[in-house]
Amino acid sequence: MRAVVLREFGGPEVLRVSEFETPKPGPGEVLVRVKAVGVNRLDVWIRSGKYRISPPHIPGTDVAGVVEEVGDGVGNVAVGDRVVVYPLENCGACEYCMRGEESMCINSRLLGRHMNGGYAEYVKVRADMAFKIPDNVGFREAAATPVNFLTSWHMLFNRARIGPGDRILVVGGGSGIGYAAIELAKLVGATVIATVGDDWKVGKAESIGADYVINRRKEDVHEAVMRITGGEGVDIVFEHAGKDVWPTAIKVLKRGGTLVFAGATSGDEVKVSIRQLYWNQLNLHGSFLGNRSEFRKILRLLAEGRIRPVIDSIYSLEDASEAHRRMEASKHFGKIVLEP
Ligand SMILES: [Zn+2]
């Protein structure tokens, strides 16, 4: 099969298509013919060698496609089914799996990181990771869903417990998880303030429901949030940019407010004032991906048209390096998708 096989780590130019042996599904596994695969920051980290992975390796965590072949004992999907892949292979037996918190599974393996992913014509996954795509949802939209909506859902509803009337600052409203957070926060009646880094993204963020949009390159985010909230600050900050954003994120929270975070694009070591944290009784919630039950609900909302993945651009596998350059330059709004 054709695949983007990392044989070395480095810049976008190491993303090259070559021949790779098509995987064979064993018992309990399925082979998926990839129709669309989403690009994530994680893929950039993997490509640049930030993780300990030995080449050859195929990245790609967000996969939608058609079941091509099933192994013995597979009952939940059949050949020809359109499926989207829940990206975590969890053990089903640890304390966290037992309570339905698969994203905390201590034995989990992530598609595209701990196993070969979907930058390829075919990918092999455990059958219980394959969920049927609703009939009215396309492959591109399905591939734009798992990482972004799972991560945002888990951050907002499982960790930060957002509700009607809450005011939330969504950092990086144009990123994949940022736009998903805007859509999900609006679903439950929160007031959304989003930051973006370009003027043209302001209207885009407003069009998917953001109540206020701040261009962080033109306006001081702290001042803008205080002006918008009448000096109160926000209940929740939704954050994935890391180091550069934390000082502001903590400053714009009201007392008892919550910082929920799932990423550290700009760096992962930050200086904080503990006094400021306890004096203001702030909550810090780390978050990672999401659970199967959350994925089911996301797919239902997708089928009902109540959430809509925003597709930024489509590239072929051969142009995967261009797709990565676009993401690294933050030129995108929404999901960048590859089509094998
Ligand atoms: Zn487990």
mmCIF file of C-alpha atoms and ligand atoms in Angstrom:
data_model
loop_
_atom_site.group_PDB
_atom_site.id
_atom_site.type_symbol
_atom_site.label_atom_id
_atom_site.label_comp_id
_atom_site.label_asym_id
_atom_site.label_seq_id
_atom_site.Cartn_x
_atom_site.Cartn_y
_atom_site.Cartn_z
ATOM 1 C CA MET A 1 0.000 0.000 0.000
ATOM 2 C CA ARG A 2 0.971 3.680 -0.308
ATOM 3 C CA ALA A 3 1.711 5.368 3.000
ATOM 4 C CA VAL A 4 3.517 8.327 4.490
ATOM 5 C CA VAL A 5 6.256 6.387 6.208
ATOM 6 C CA LEU A 6 8.548 8.227 8.594
ATOM 7 C CA ARG A 7 11.956 6.671 8.086
ATOM 8 C CA GLU A 8 13.670 9.548 9.893
ATOM 9 C CA PHE A 9 12.437 12.444 12.004
ATOM 10 C CA GLY A 10 12.720 16.132 11.178
ATOM 11 C CA GLY A 11 11.012 18.897 9.213
ATOM 12 C CA PRO A 12 7.912 18.528 7.003
ATOM 13 C CA GLU A 13 10.120 17.249 4.164
ATOM 14 C CA VAL A 14 10.527 13.869 5.906
ATOM 15 C CA LEU A 15 6.842 13.143 5.166
ATOM 16 C CA ARG A 16 7.262 11.098 2.018
ATOM 17 C CA VAL A 17 4.982 8.553 0.418
ATOM 18 C CA SER A 18 6.447 5.108 -0.109
ATOM 19 C CA GLU A 19 5.360 1.496 -0.382
ATOM 20 C CA PHE A 20 4.654 -0.299 2.869
ATOM 21 C CA GLU A 21 3.320 -3.749 3.531
ATOM 22 C CA THR A 22 -0.489 -3.730 3.869
ATOM 23 C CA PRO A 23 -1.331 -4.888 7.399
ATOM 24 C CA LYS A 24 -3.300 -8.092 7.898
ATOM 25 C CA PRO A 25 -6.097 -8.064 10.498
ATOM 26 C CA GLY A 26 -5.758 -10.712 13.190
ATOM 27 C CA PRO A 27 -8.546 -12.013 15.465
ATOM 28 C CA GLY A 28 -10.662 -9.125 16.763
ATOM 29 C CA GLU A 29 -9.128 -6.659 14.329
ATOM 30 C CA VAL A 30 -10.301 -4.876 11.190
ATOM 31 C CA LEU A 31 -8.542 -3.452 8.177
ATOM 32 C CA VAL A 32 -9.882 -0.023 7.243
ATOM 33 C CA ARG A 33 -9.445 1.500 3.774
ATOM 34 C CA VAL A 34 -8.673 5.091 4.725
ATOM 35 C CA LYS A 35 -10.851 7.691 2.969
ATOM 36 C CA ALA A 36 -9.822 10.679 5.100
ATOM 37 C CA VAL A 37 -7.350 11.283 7.902
ATOM 38 C CA GLY A 38 -7.143 14.401 10.043
ATOM 39 C CA VAL A 39 -3.893 16.214 10.763
ATOM 40 C CA ASN A 40 -3.135 16.978 14.407
ATOM 41 C CA ARG A 41 -0.430 18.803 16.349
ATOM 42 C CA LEU A 42 0.503 15.390 17.670
ATOM 43 C CA ASP A 43 1.529 14.375 14.136
ATOM 44 C CA VAL A 44 3.871 17.371 14.037
ATOM 45 C CA TRP A 45 5.460 16.371 17.360
ATOM 46 C CA ILE A 46 5.863 12.786 16.165
ATOM 47 C CA ARG A 47 7.309 13.845 12.797
ATOM 48 C CA SER A 48 9.835 16.143 14.475
ATOM 49 C CA GLY A 49 11.024 13.372 16.801
ATOM 50 C CA LYS A 50 9.644 14.686 20.094
ATOM 51 C CA TYR A 51 8.451 11.224 21.088
ATOM 52 C CA ARG A 52 10.451 8.075 21.470
ATOM 53 C CA ILE A 53 9.258 6.174 18.427
ATOM 54 C CA SER A 54 11.438 3.983 16.307
ATOM 55 C CA PRO A 55 11.119 4.277 12.533
ATOM 56 C CA PRO A 56 9.616 3.190 10.258
ATOM 57 C CA HIS A 57 6.423 4.759 11.550
ATOM 58 C CA ILE A 58 3.127 5.885 9.997
ATOM 59 C CA PRO A 59 1.415 8.782 11.813
ATOM 60 C CA GLY A 60 -2.307 9.606 11.773
ATOM 61 C CA THR A 61 -4.740 9.473 14.696
ATOM 62 C CA ASP A 62 -8.011 10.705 13.108
ATOM 63 C CA VAL A 63 -9.210 8.053 10.678
ATOM 64 C CA ALA A 64 -12.407 7.604 8.673
ATOM 65 C CA GLY A 65 -12.842 4.944 6.019
ATOM 66 C CA VAL A 66 -14.468 1.718 4.918
ATOM 67 C CA VAL A 67 -13.995 -1.707 6.493
ATOM 68 C CA GLU A 68 -12.063 -3.722 3.920
ATOM 69 C CA GLU A 69 -11.453 -6.929 5.847
ATOM 70 C CA VAL A 70 -12.354 -8.322 9.262
ATOM 71 C CA GLY A 71 -10.480 -10.794 11.432
ATOM 72 C CA ASP A 72 -12.004 -13.742 13.291
ATOM 73 C CA GLY A 73 -14.556 -12.975 15.977
ATOM 74 C CA VAL A 74 -15.479 -9.484 14.795
ATOM 75 C CA GLY A 75 -19.172 -8.764 15.247
ATOM 76 C CA ASN A 76 -19.643 -5.031 15.665
ATOM 77 C CA VAL A 77 -18.758 -4.054 12.084
ATOM 78 C CA ALA A 78 -18.728 -5.829 8.719
ATOM 79 C CA VAL A 79 -16.923 -5.489 5.399
ATOM 80 C CA GLY A 80 -18.218 -2.396 3.583
ATOM 81 C CA ASP A 81 -19.240 -0.463 6.710
ATOM 82 C CA ARG A 82 -18.283 3.208 6.819
ATOM 83 C CA VAL A 83 -16.422 3.727 10.091
ATOM 84 C CA VAL A 84 -14.623 6.354 12.124
ATOM 85 C CA VAL A 85 -11.970 5.195 14.561
ATOM 86 C CA TYR A 86 -11.960 5.937 18.293
ATOM 87 C CA PRO A 87 -8.219 6.515 18.555
ATOM 88 C CA LEU A 88 -7.407 4.845 21.869
ATOM 89 C CA GLU A 89 -6.852 1.130 22.232
ATOM 90 C CA ASN A 90 -7.720 0.683 25.903
ATOM 91 C CA CYS A 91 -7.311 -2.422 28.025
ATOM 92 C CA GLY A 92 -10.858 -2.730 29.371
ATOM 93 C CA ALA A 93 -9.538 -4.214 32.611
ATOM 94 C CA CYS A 94 -7.820 -1.490 34.635
ATOM 95 C CA GLU A 95 -9.469 0.569 37.362
ATOM 96 C CA TYR A 96 -10.075 3.474 34.957
ATOM 97 C CA CYS A 97 -11.527 1.376 32.152
ATOM 98 C CA MET A 98 -13.831 -0.228 34.736
ATOM 99 C CA ARG A 99 -15.358 3.122 35.513
ATOM 100 C CA GLY A 100 -15.653 4.200 31.895
ATOM 101 C CA GLU A 101 -12.688 6.557 31.983
ATOM 102 C CA GLU A 102 -10.899 4.993 29.019
ATOM 103 C CA SER A 103 -8.862 8.155 28.448
ATOM 104 C CA MET A 104 -7.109 7.432 31.773
ATOM 105 C CA CYS A 105 -6.418 3.762 30.941
ATOM 106 C CA ILE A 106 -2.967 2.870 32.217
ATOM 107 C CA ASN A 107 -2.387 0.397 29.383
ATOM 108 C CA SER A 108 -3.733 2.456 26.511
ATOM 109 C CA ARG A 109 -2.109 2.781 23.106
ATOM 110 C CA LEU A 110 -2.828 5.696 20.816
ATOM 111 C CA LEU A 111 -3.401 5.233 17.087
ATOM 112 C CA GLY A 112 -0.639 6.920 15.105
ATOM 113 C CA ARG A 113 1.672 7.091 18.077
ATOM 114 C CA HIS A 114 1.986 3.672 19.717
ATOM 115 C CA MET A 115 0.915 1.904 16.527
ATOM 116 C CA ASN A 116 0.934 2.781 12.850
ATOM 117 C CA GLY A 117 -1.761 5.299 11.985
ATOM 118 C CA GLY A 118 -3.844 6.499 9.094
ATOM 119 C CA TYR A 119 -1.511 8.431 6.775
ATOM 120 C CA ALA A 120 -1.897 5.436 4.490
ATOM 121 C CA GLU A 121 -4.232 3.609 2.154
ATOM 122 C CA TYR A 122 -5.035 1.103 4.895
ATOM 123 C CA VAL A 123 -4.831 0.953 8.665
ATOM 124 C CA LYS A 124 -5.382 -1.949 11.027
ATOM 125 C CA VAL A 125 -7.212 -1.319 14.319
ATOM 126 C CA ARG A 126 -8.944 -3.356 16.974
ATOM 127 C CA ALA A 127 -12.570 -3.810 15.913
ATOM 128 C CA ASP A 128 -13.978 -2.204 19.047
ATOM 129 C CA MET A 129 -12.310 1.067 18.027
ATOM 130 C CA ALA A 130 -14.375 1.219 14.828
ATOM 131 C CA PHE A 131 -17.665 3.120 15.131
ATOM 132 C CA LYS A 132 -20.171 3.357 12.269
ATOM 133 C CA ILE A 133 -20.389 6.777 10.652
ATOM 134 C CA PRO A 134 -23.932 8.188 10.524
ATOM 135 C CA ASP A 135 -25.312 7.957 6.940
ATOM 136 C CA ASN A 136 -25.591 11.709 6.486
ATOM 137 C CA VAL A 137 -21.985 12.401 7.558
ATOM 138 C CA GLY A 138 -19.139 12.446 5.051
ATOM 139 C CA PHE A 139 -15.691 10.918 5.506
ATOM 140 C CA ARG A 140 -13.984 14.315 5.788
ATOM 141 C CA GLU A 141 -16.317 15.443 8.544
ATOM 142 C CA ALA A 142 -15.954 12.102 10.312
ATOM 143 C CA ALA A 143 -12.148 12.302 10.158
ATOM 144 C CA ALA A 144 -12.315 15.817 11.590
ATOM 145 C CA THR A 145 -14.163 14.597 14.649
ATOM 146 C CA PRO A 146 -12.320 12.188 16.993
ATOM 147 C CA VAL A 147 -9.361 14.104 18.432
ATOM 148 C CA ASN A 148 -10.949 17.557 18.285
ATOM 149 C CA PHE A 149 -14.413 16.842 19.616
ATOM 150 C CA LEU A 150 -13.341 14.132 22.077
ATOM 151 C CA THR A 151 -10.667 16.365 23.581
ATOM 152 C CA SER A 152 -12.941 19.388 23.801
ATOM 153 C CA TRP A 153 -15.907 17.413 25.101
ATOM 154 C CA HIS A 154 -13.848 15.824 27.849
ATOM 155 C CA MET A 155 -12.285 19.164 28.807
ATOM 156 C CA LEU A 156 -15.584 21.018 28.948
ATOM 157 C CA PHE A 157 -18.055 18.503 30.329
ATOM 158 C CA ASN A 158 -16.006 15.894 32.197
ATOM 159 C CA ARG A 159 -13.276 18.116 33.654
ATOM 160 C CA ALA A 160 -14.467 21.749 33.748
ATOM 161 C CA ARG A 161 -18.195 20.950 34.138
ATOM 162 C CA ILE A 162 -19.316 23.892 32.046
ATOM 163 C CA GLY A 163 -22.971 24.891 32.211
ATOM 164 C CA PRO A 164 -25.496 27.505 31.104
ATOM 165 C CA GLY A 165 -24.487 31.043 31.965
ATOM 166 C CA ASP A 166 -20.806 30.249 32.349
ATOM 167 C CA ARG A 167 -18.409 32.578 30.618
ATOM 168 C CA ILE A 168 -15.520 30.806 28.944
ATOM 169 C CA LEU A 169 -12.371 31.999 27.239
ATOM 170 C CA VAL A 170 -11.425 29.619 24.405
ATOM 171 C CA VAL A 171 -7.754 30.090 23.578
ATOM 172 C CA GLY A 172 -6.906 29.449 19.913
ATOM 173 C CA GLY A 173 -10.461 29.462 18.600
ATOM 174 C CA GLY A 174 -9.260 28.638 15.088
ATOM 175 C CA SER A 175 -7.498 25.427 16.027
ATOM 176 C CA GLY A 176 -9.155 22.027 15.692
ATOM 177 C CA ILE A 177 -9.996 21.691 19.355
ATOM 178 C CA GLY A 178 -10.695 25.422 19.648
ATOM 179 C CA TYR A 179 -13.557 25.494 17.158
ATOM 180 C CA ALA A 180 -14.951 22.285 18.636
ATOM 181 C CA ALA A 181 -14.933 23.941 22.064
ATOM 182 C CA ILE A 182 -16.778 26.983 20.718
ATOM 183 C CA GLU A 183 -19.502 24.779 19.217
ATOM 184 C CA LEU A 184 -19.865 22.577 22.300
ATOM 185 C CA ALA A 185 -19.881 25.473 24.791
ATOM 186 C CA LYS A 186 -22.623 27.185 22.790
ATOM 187 C CA LEU A 187 -24.695 23.968 22.840
ATOM 188 C CA VAL A 188 -25.053 24.259 26.613
ATOM 189 C CA GLY A 189 -25.700 27.979 26.701
ATOM 190 C CA ALA A 190 -22.345 29.338 27.786
ATOM 191 C CA THR A 191 -21.013 32.724 26.710
ATOM 192 C CA VAL A 192 -17.931 32.218 24.563
ATOM 193 C CA ILE A 193 -15.009 34.592 24.223
ATOM 194 C CA ALA A 194 -12.451 33.229 21.739
ATOM 195 C CA THR A 195 -8.954 34.349 20.835
ATOM 196 C CA VAL A 196 -7.548 34.098 17.299
ATOM 197 C CA GLY A 197 -4.287 35.243 15.751
ATOM 198 C CA ASP A 198 -5.492 36.752 12.453
ATOM 199 C CA ASP A 199 -8.159 39.254 11.466
ATOM 200 C CA TRP A 200 -9.720 36.904 8.906
ATOM 201 C CA LYS A 201 -10.316 34.332 11.655
ATOM 202 C CA VAL A 202 -12.485 36.737 13.675
ATOM 203 C CA GLY A 203 -15.500 36.381 11.380
ATOM 204 C CA LYS A 204 -14.959 32.626 11.121
ATOM 205 C CA ALA A 205 -15.054 32.226 14.901
ATOM 206 C CA GLU A 206 -18.187 34.378 15.086
ATOM 207 C CA SER A 207 -19.850 32.314 12.366
ATOM 208 C CA ILE A 208 -19.599 29.142 14.446
ATOM 209 C CA GLY A 209 -21.033 30.826 17.509
ATOM 210 C CA ALA A 210 -18.356 32.750 19.437
ATOM 211 C CA ASP A 211 -20.001 35.708 21.187
ATOM 212 C CA TYR A 212 -16.808 37.753 21.356
ATOM 213 C CA VAL A 213 -13.575 37.286 19.418
ATOM 214 C CA ILE A 214 -10.236 38.836 20.361
ATOM 215 C CA ASN A 215 -7.363 39.111 17.888
ATOM 216 C CA ARG A 216 -4.527 38.425 20.326
ATOM 217 C CA ARG A 217 -1.983 40.073 18.053
ATOM 218 C CA LYS A 218 -3.848 43.375 18.139
ATOM 219 C CA GLU A 219 -5.384 43.488 21.580
ATOM 220 C CA ASP A 220 -4.203 42.620 25.068
ATOM 221 C CA VAL A 221 -6.217 39.499 25.943
ATOM 222 C CA HIS A 222 -6.425 40.273 29.671
ATOM 223 C CA GLU A 223 -7.702 43.802 29.055
ATOM 224 C CA ALA A 224 -10.178 42.637 26.441
ATOM 225 C CA VAL A 225 -11.594 39.891 28.680
ATOM 226 C CA MET A 226 -11.962 42.314 31.577
ATOM 227 C CA ARG A 227 -13.741 44.833 29.337
ATOM 228 C CA ILE A 228 -16.102 42.172 27.995
ATOM 229 C CA THR A 229 -16.901 40.750 31.436
ATOM 230 C CA GLY A 230 -17.239 44.114 33.172
ATOM 231 C CA GLY A 231 -14.071 43.517 35.190
ATOM 232 C CA GLU A 232 -15.249 40.131 36.576
ATOM 233 C CA GLY A 233 -13.168 37.685 34.587
ATOM 234 C CA VAL A 234 -14.321 34.350 33.199
ATOM 235 C CA ASP A 235 -15.484 31.144 34.897
ATOM 236 C CA ILE A 236 -13.431 28.858 32.644
ATOM 237 C CA VAL A 237 -10.340 29.181 30.501
ATOM 238 C CA PHE A 238 -10.006 26.490 27.821
ATOM 239 C CA GLU A 239 -6.336 26.237 26.982
ATOM 240 C CA HIS A 240 -3.916 24.175 24.904
ATOM 241 C CA ALA A 241 -1.167 26.609 23.953
ATOM 242 C CA GLY A 242 0.837 26.205 27.171
ATOM 243 C CA LYS A 243 3.616 28.403 28.450
ATOM 244 C CA ASP A 244 2.900 31.603 26.503
ATOM 245 C CA VAL A 245 -0.721 31.661 27.561
ATOM 246 C CA TRP A 246 -0.740 30.532 31.204
ATOM 247 C CA PRO A 247 0.086 33.865 32.869
ATOM 248 C CA THR A 248 -2.855 35.508 31.080
ATOM 249 C CA ALA A 249 -5.074 32.444 31.522
ATOM 250 C CA ILE A 250 -4.674 32.602 35.291
ATOM 251 C CA LYS A 251 -5.117 36.377 35.403
ATOM 252 C CA VAL A 252 -8.436 36.396 33.531
ATOM 253 C CA LEU A 253 -10.098 33.785 35.772
ATOM 254 C CA LYS A 254 -12.578 34.947 38.361
ATOM 255 C CA ARG A 255 -12.366 33.583 41.904
ATOM 256 C CA GLY A 256 -13.224 29.891 41.974
ATOM 257 C CA GLY A 257 -12.588 29.733 38.242
ATOM 258 C CA THR A 258 -11.239 26.754 36.323
ATOM 259 C CA LEU A 259 -8.305 26.442 33.973
ATOM 260 C CA VAL A 260 -8.745 23.339 31.837
ATOM 261 C CA PHE A 261 -5.837 22.426 29.587
ATOM 262 C CA ALA A 262 -4.831 19.733 27.120
ATOM 263 C CA GLY A 263 -1.737 20.802 25.294
ATOM 264 C CA ALA A 264 1.451 22.820 25.488
ATOM 265 C CA THR A 265 2.222 23.940 21.959
ATOM 266 C CA SER A 266 4.362 26.898 23.066
ATOM 267 C CA GLY A 267 6.196 25.020 25.847
ATOM 268 C CA ASP A 268 5.351 22.982 28.924
ATOM 269 C CA GLU A 269 7.230 24.641 31.773
ATOM 270 C CA VAL A 270 5.654 27.649 33.361
ATOM 271 C CA LYS A 271 6.105 29.781 36.464
ATOM 272 C CA VAL A 272 2.934 30.298 38.490
ATOM 273 C CA SER A 273 2.186 31.994 41.796
ATOM 274 C CA ILE A 274 0.820 29.396 44.187
ATOM 275 C CA ARG A 275 -0.464 32.222 46.356
ATOM 276 C CA GLN A 276 -2.518 33.529 43.447
ATOM 277 C CA LEU A 277 -3.937 30.041 42.886
ATOM 278 C CA TYR A 278 -5.106 29.450 46.450
ATOM 279 C CA TRP A 279 -6.056 33.025 47.218
ATOM 280 C CA ASN A 280 -8.408 32.969 44.222
ATOM 281 C CA GLN A 281 -9.354 29.333 44.833
ATOM 282 C CA LEU A 282 -8.627 28.376 41.256
ATOM 283 C CA ASN A 283 -9.052 24.879 39.834
ATOM 284 C CA LEU A 284 -6.501 23.380 37.466
ATOM 285 C CA HIS A 285 -7.750 20.470 35.384
ATOM 286 C CA GLY A 286 -5.447 18.560 33.063
ATOM 287 C CA SER A 287 -7.267 16.621 30.373
ATOM 288 C CA PHE A 288 -6.439 14.079 27.691
ATOM 289 C CA LEU A 289 -8.596 12.896 24.788
ATOM 290 C CA GLY A 290 -11.967 11.466 25.882
ATOM 291 C CA ASN A 291 -14.035 8.373 26.611
ATOM 292 C CA ARG A 292 -16.006 5.965 24.440
ATOM 293 C CA SER A 293 -19.343 7.067 25.924
ATOM 294 C CA GLU A 294 -18.425 10.630 25.000
ATOM 295 C CA PHE A 295 -17.566 9.548 21.458
ATOM 296 C CA ARG A 296 -21.020 7.976 21.054
ATOM 297 C CA LYS A 297 -22.693 11.211 22.073
ATOM 298 C CA ILE A 298 -20.479 13.207 19.720
ATOM 299 C CA LEU A 299 -21.439 10.954 16.793
ATOM 300 C CA ARG A 300 -25.111 11.358 17.679
ATOM 301 C CA LEU A 301 -24.818 15.165 17.693
ATOM 302 C CA LEU A 302 -22.944 14.962 14.400
ATOM 303 C CA ALA A 303 -25.777 12.893 12.872
ATOM 304 C CA GLU A 304 -28.317 15.419 14.132
ATOM 305 C CA GLY A 305 -26.330 18.277 12.620
ATOM 306 C CA ARG A 306 -25.941 19.971 15.990
ATOM 307 C CA ILE A 307 -22.174 20.063 15.744
ATOM 308 C CA ARG A 308 -20.367 20.675 12.470
ATOM 309 C CA PRO A 309 -16.705 19.952 11.941
ATOM 310 C CA VAL A 310 -15.019 22.851 10.189
ATOM 311 C CA ILE A 311 -12.820 21.630 7.329
ATOM 312 C CA ASP A 312 -9.966 24.010 6.615
ATOM 313 C CA SER A 313 -8.334 22.281 3.673
ATOM 314 C CA ILE A 314 -7.837 18.949 1.927
ATOM 315 C CA TYR A 315 -4.491 17.549 0.800
ATOM 316 C CA SER A 316 -3.381 14.335 -0.863
ATOM 317 C CA LEU A 317 -0.985 12.010 0.985
ATOM 318 C CA GLU A 318 1.760 13.220 -1.369
ATOM 319 C CA ASP A 319 1.206 16.756 -0.071
ATOM 320 C CA ALA A 320 1.302 15.821 3.619
ATOM 321 C CA SER A 321 4.372 18.028 4.085
ATOM 322 C CA GLU A 322 2.397 21.037 2.776
ATOM 323 C CA ALA A 323 -0.394 20.203 5.216
ATOM 324 C CA HIS A 324 2.079 20.190 8.110
ATOM 325 C CA ARG A 325 3.590 23.500 6.985
ATOM 326 C CA ARG A 326 0.138 25.052 6.982
ATOM 327 C CA MET A 327 -0.523 23.828 10.506
ATOM 328 C CA GLU A 328 2.853 24.907 11.856
ATOM 329 C CA ALA A 329 2.381 28.380 10.402
ATOM 330 C CA SER A 330 -1.114 28.520 11.996
ATOM 331 C CA LYS A 331 -2.612 29.440 8.637
ATOM 332 C CA HIS A 332 -5.582 27.164 9.177
ATOM 333 C CA PHE A 333 -9.015 27.581 10.697
ATOM 334 C CA GLY A 334 -10.482 24.193 11.504
ATOM 335 C CA LYS A 335 -9.332 20.781 10.406
ATOM 336 C CA ILE A 336 -6.684 19.969 7.833
ATOM 337 C CA VAL A 337 -7.536 16.635 6.195
ATOM 338 C CA LEU A 338 -5.515 14.264 4.027
ATOM 339 C CA GLU A 339 -7.144 11.989 1.492
ATOM 340 C CA PRO A 340 -5.127 8.925 0.458
HETATM 341 ZN ZN ZN B 1 -7.519 0.242 30.995
#
